[in-house]
PDB file of C-alpha atoms in Angstrom:
ATOM      1  CA  UNK A   1     -50.852  65.437  72.999  1.00 47.00           C
ATOM      2  CA  UNK A   2     -52.399  67.718  70.389  1.00 54.00           C
ATOM      3  CA  UNK A   3     -50.454  68.774  67.333  1.00 55.00           C
ATOM      4  CA  UNK A   4     -51.332  72.010  65.537  1.00 56.00           C
ATOM      5  CA  UNK A   5     -49.232  72.597  62.369  1.00 59.00           C
ATOM      6  CA  UNK A   6     -50.044  76.348  62.489  1.00 59.00           C
ATOM      7  CA  UNK A   7     -48.419  76.870  65.888  1.00 55.00           C
ATOM      8  CA  UNK A   8     -44.614  76.791  65.961  1.00 52.00           C
ATOM      9  CA  UNK A   9     -43.359  74.670  68.800  1.00 55.00           C
ATOM     10  CA  UNK A  10     -40.103  73.623  70.368  1.00 54.00           C
ATOM     11  CA  UNK A  11     -41.522  70.700  72.281  1.00 63.00           C
ATOM     12  CA  UNK A  12     -39.050  68.330  73.850  1.00 69.00           C
ATOM     13  CA  UNK A  13     -39.473  64.749  72.767  1.00 69.00           C
ATOM     14  CA  UNK A  14     -37.097  62.058  73.972  1.00 77.00           C
ATOM     15  CA  UNK A  15     -36.800  58.508  72.724  1.00 79.00           C
ATOM     16  CA  UNK A  16     -34.614  55.564  73.717  1.00 84.00           C
ATOM     17  CA  UNK A  17     -34.585  52.634  71.307  1.00 85.00           C
ATOM     18  CA  UNK A  18     -32.236  49.764  72.142  1.00 89.00           C
ATOM     19  CA  UNK A  19     -31.308  47.352  69.356  1.00 90.00           C
ATOM     20  CA  UNK A  20     -29.253  44.215  69.113  1.00 94.00           C
ATOM     21  CA  UNK A  21     -27.546  44.401  65.708  1.00 93.00           C
ATOM     22  CA  UNK A  22     -25.237  42.175  63.696  1.00 94.00           C
ATOM     23  CA  UNK A  23     -23.195  43.945  60.997  1.00 92.00           C
ATOM     24  CA  UNK A  24     -22.534  41.772  57.917  1.00 96.00           C
ATOM     25  CA  UNK A  25     -19.731  43.548  56.068  1.00 95.00           C
ATOM     26  CA  UNK A  26     -17.190  43.131  53.330  1.00 96.00           C
ATOM     27  CA  UNK A  27     -13.961  44.917  54.182  1.00 91.00           C
ATOM     28  CA  UNK A  28     -11.432  46.110  51.640  1.00 91.00           C
ATOM     29  CA  UNK A  29      -7.837  46.791  52.701  1.00 87.00           C
ATOM     30  CA  UNK A  30      -5.812  49.473  50.937  1.00 87.00           C
ATOM     31  CA  UNK A  31      -2.037  49.304  51.402  1.00 83.00           C
ATOM     32  CA  UNK A  32      -2.356  48.110  55.009  1.00 80.00           C
ATOM     33  CA  UNK A  33      -3.288  51.670  56.034  1.00 88.00           C
ATOM     34  CA  UNK A  34      -7.007  52.001  55.317  1.00 92.00           C
ATOM     35  CA  UNK A  35      -9.887  49.566  55.679  1.00 91.00           C
ATOM     36  CA  UNK A  36     -13.154  50.403  53.913  1.00 94.00           C
ATOM     37  CA  UNK A  37     -16.283  48.343  54.593  1.00 95.00           C
ATOM     38  CA  UNK A  38     -19.798  48.062  53.171  1.00 97.00           C
ATOM     39  CA  UNK A  39     -22.657  45.839  54.191  1.00 97.00           C
ATOM     40  CA  UNK A  40     -26.026  45.261  55.779  1.00 97.00           C
ATOM     41  CA  UNK A  41     -26.958  45.325  59.438  1.00 95.00           C
ATOM     42  CA  UNK A  42     -30.115  43.524  60.569  1.00 96.00           C
ATOM     43  CA  UNK A  43     -31.362  44.478  64.014  1.00 94.00           C
ATOM     44  CA  UNK A  44     -33.944  43.450  66.595  1.00 95.00           C
ATOM     45  CA  UNK A  45     -35.401  45.983  69.040  1.00 91.00           C
ATOM     46  CA  UNK A  46     -35.009  44.709  72.595  1.00 92.00           C
ATOM     47  CA  UNK A  47     -36.470  47.707  74.462  1.00 89.00           C
ATOM     48  CA  UNK A  48     -37.897  51.138  73.841  1.00 86.00           C
ATOM     49  CA  UNK A  49     -39.078  54.116  75.878  1.00 84.00           C
ATOM     50  CA  UNK A  50     -40.474  57.508  74.921  1.00 81.00           C
ATOM     51  CA  UNK A  51     -41.147  60.663  76.946  1.00 78.00           C
ATOM     52  CA  UNK A  52     -43.236  63.731  76.119  1.00 73.00           C
ATOM     53  CA  UNK A  53     -42.315  67.393  76.591  1.00 72.00           C
ATOM     54  CA  UNK A  54     -43.279  67.235  80.270  1.00 74.00           C
ATOM     55  CA  UNK A  55     -41.069  64.212  80.979  1.00 73.00           C
ATOM     56  CA  UNK A  56     -43.924  61.692  81.241  1.00 74.00           C
ATOM     57  CA  UNK A  57     -43.318  58.275  79.744  1.00 76.00           C
ATOM     58  CA  UNK A  58     -45.646  57.737  76.763  1.00 73.00           C
ATOM     59  CA  UNK A  59     -44.327  54.410  75.466  1.00 73.00           C
ATOM     60  CA  UNK A  60     -47.307  52.936  73.618  1.00 69.00           C
ATOM     61  CA  UNK A  61     -49.750  55.496  75.084  1.00 68.00           C
ATOM     62  CA  UNK A  62     -51.959  58.097  73.425  1.00 61.00           C
ATOM     63  CA  UNK A  63     -52.321  56.111  70.238  1.00 64.00           C
ATOM     64  CA  UNK A  64     -48.587  56.195  69.518  1.00 68.00           C
ATOM     65  CA  UNK A  65     -47.817  52.963  67.675  1.00 74.00           C
ATOM     66  CA  UNK A  66     -44.944  50.796  68.792  1.00 79.00           C
ATOM     67  CA  UNK A  67     -41.796  50.868  66.651  1.00 83.00           C
ATOM     68  CA  UNK A  68     -41.148  47.938  64.308  1.00 86.00           C
ATOM     69  CA  UNK A  69     -39.366  45.119  66.068  1.00 90.00           C
ATOM     70  CA  UNK A  70     -37.076  44.256  63.125  1.00 94.00           C
ATOM     71  CA  UNK A  71     -34.945  46.664  61.143  1.00 93.00           C
ATOM     72  CA  UNK A  72     -32.463  46.529  58.278  1.00 96.00           C
ATOM     73  CA  UNK A  73     -29.748  49.132  57.774  1.00 95.00           C
ATOM     74  CA  UNK A  74     -27.128  49.776  55.134  1.00 97.00           C
ATOM     75  CA  UNK A  75     -23.716  50.342  56.696  1.00 96.00           C
ATOM     76  CA  UNK A  76     -20.436  51.878  55.582  1.00 97.00           C
ATOM     77  CA  UNK A  77     -17.190  52.154  57.526  1.00 96.00           C
ATOM     78  CA  UNK A  78     -13.767  53.711  57.115  1.00 96.00           C
ATOM     79  CA  UNK A  79     -10.881  52.734  59.425  1.00 94.00           C
ATOM     80  CA  UNK A  80      -7.319  53.993  59.549  1.00 94.00           C
ATOM     81  CA  UNK A  81      -4.531  51.787  60.871  1.00 91.00           C
ATOM     82  CA  UNK A  82      -2.591  53.866  63.403  1.00 91.00           C
ATOM     83  CA  UNK A  83      -0.336  51.039  64.565  1.00 87.00           C
ATOM     84  CA  UNK A  84      -0.111  47.366  63.583  1.00 81.00           C
ATOM     85  CA  UNK A  85      -3.151  46.238  65.594  1.00 84.00           C
ATOM     86  CA  UNK A  86      -4.897  49.553  66.392  1.00 91.00           C
ATOM     87  CA  UNK A  87      -7.517  51.292  64.288  1.00 92.00           C
ATOM     88  CA  UNK A  88      -9.418  54.574  64.384  1.00 96.00           C
ATOM     89  CA  UNK A  89     -12.633  54.620  62.446  1.00 96.00           C
ATOM     90  CA  UNK A  90     -15.968  56.094  61.572  1.00 97.00           C
ATOM     91  CA  UNK A  91     -19.083  54.092  60.742  1.00 95.00           C
ATOM     92  CA  UNK A  92     -22.423  55.268  59.348  1.00 96.00           C
ATOM     93  CA  UNK A  93     -25.615  53.224  59.250  1.00 94.00           C
ATOM     94  CA  UNK A  94     -28.789  54.269  57.434  1.00 93.00           C
ATOM     95  CA  UNK A  95     -32.193  52.616  57.789  1.00 92.00           C
ATOM     96  CA  UNK A  96     -33.466  50.788  54.733  1.00 93.00           C
ATOM     97  CA  UNK A  97     -36.701  49.843  56.487  1.00 92.00           C
ATOM     98  CA  UNK A  98     -38.821  52.187  58.606  1.00 87.00           C
ATOM     99  CA  UNK A  99     -38.344  52.036  62.354  1.00 83.00           C
ATOM    100  CA  UNK A 100     -41.952  53.223  62.671  1.00 81.00           C
ATOM    101  CA  UNK A 101     -44.562  54.371  60.169  1.00 74.00           C
ATOM    102  CA  UNK A 102     -46.477  57.634  59.996  1.00 71.00           C
ATOM    103  CA  UNK A 103     -48.275  58.374  63.255  1.00 63.00           C
ATOM    104  CA  UNK A 104     -48.699  62.153  63.348  1.00 62.00           C
ATOM    105  CA  UNK A 105     -48.693  65.024  60.816  1.00 57.00           C
ATOM    106  CA  UNK A 106     -45.089  66.046  61.585  1.00 59.00           C
ATOM    107  CA  UNK A 107     -43.845  62.523  60.769  1.00 62.00           C
ATOM    108  CA  UNK A 108     -45.056  62.141  57.189  1.00 68.00           C
ATOM    109  CA  UNK A 109     -42.552  59.583  55.932  1.00 76.00           C
ATOM    110  CA  UNK A 110     -42.167  57.547  59.102  1.00 78.00           C
ATOM    111  CA  UNK A 111     -39.201  57.360  61.458  1.00 80.00           C
ATOM    112  CA  UNK A 112     -35.781  56.010  60.520  1.00 84.00           C
ATOM    113  CA  UNK A 113     -32.574  55.270  62.430  1.00 85.00           C
ATOM    114  CA  UNK A 114     -29.413  56.904  61.157  1.00 89.00           C
ATOM    115  CA  UNK A 115     -26.338  56.426  63.331  1.00 90.00           C
ATOM    116  CA  UNK A 116     -22.829  57.867  63.154  1.00 95.00           C
ATOM    117  CA  UNK A 117     -20.262  55.974  65.254  1.00 93.00           C
ATOM    118  CA  UNK A 118     -16.643  56.822  66.042  1.00 96.00           C
ATOM    119  CA  UNK A 119     -14.500  53.805  66.872  1.00 94.00           C
ATOM    120  CA  UNK A 120     -11.212  52.843  68.399  1.00 95.00           C
ATOM    121  CA  UNK A 121     -10.564  49.169  67.653  1.00 89.00           C
ATOM    122  CA  UNK A 122      -8.000  46.457  68.234  1.00 89.00           C
ATOM    123  CA  UNK A 123      -7.466  44.071  65.312  1.00 82.00           C
ATOM    124  CA  UNK A 124      -6.640  40.718  66.883  1.00 82.00           C
ATOM    125  CA  UNK A 125      -5.024  38.880  63.984  1.00 74.00           C
ATOM    126  CA  UNK A 126      -4.228  41.103  60.998  1.00 63.00           C
ATOM    127  CA  UNK A 127      -3.678  39.250  57.735  1.00 62.00           C
ATOM    128  CA  UNK A 128      -0.165  39.778  56.470  1.00 64.00           C
ATOM    129  CA  UNK A 129       0.618  39.344  52.812  1.00 61.00           C
ATOM    130  CA  UNK A 130       3.710  37.395  51.924  1.00 61.00           C
ATOM    131  CA  UNK A 131       6.402  39.698  50.635  1.00 57.00           C
ATOM    132  CA  UNK A 132       7.592  39.355  47.091  1.00 53.00           C
ATOM    133  CA  UNK A 133      11.326  39.429  46.994  1.00 48.00           C
ATOM    134  CA  UNK A 134      13.583  39.738  43.965  1.00 48.00           C
ATOM    135  CA  UNK A 135      14.654  36.357  42.660  1.00 47.00           C
TER     136      UNK A 135
END
């Protein structure tokens, strides 16, 4: 694999990085309709594979360094309650630590994981506030 910054290229590069992650979040409920969450998400890479433009697996070959095993991401989520126990949501996570450092001229700042997730969730035991009646 030879990179020439003077030659424009549309080379295909495919990567599969599998992580086991644990989101640690604080969730804020607004009028029992919206749930907003912020937190951190540590992760451990359990497997990775990479392929070059010709479809050959290059995981760890050709001087390509392995990705970092541990990662930390900032995470934000927004969920809408559509029925008492059912939620629709969107979650965004952004790498705080590099997934892999600089290893070629086109990757000057390293590689990061940024993930956008759409969710349909079931809330098992929603917390219900006690109503305040007129006394």
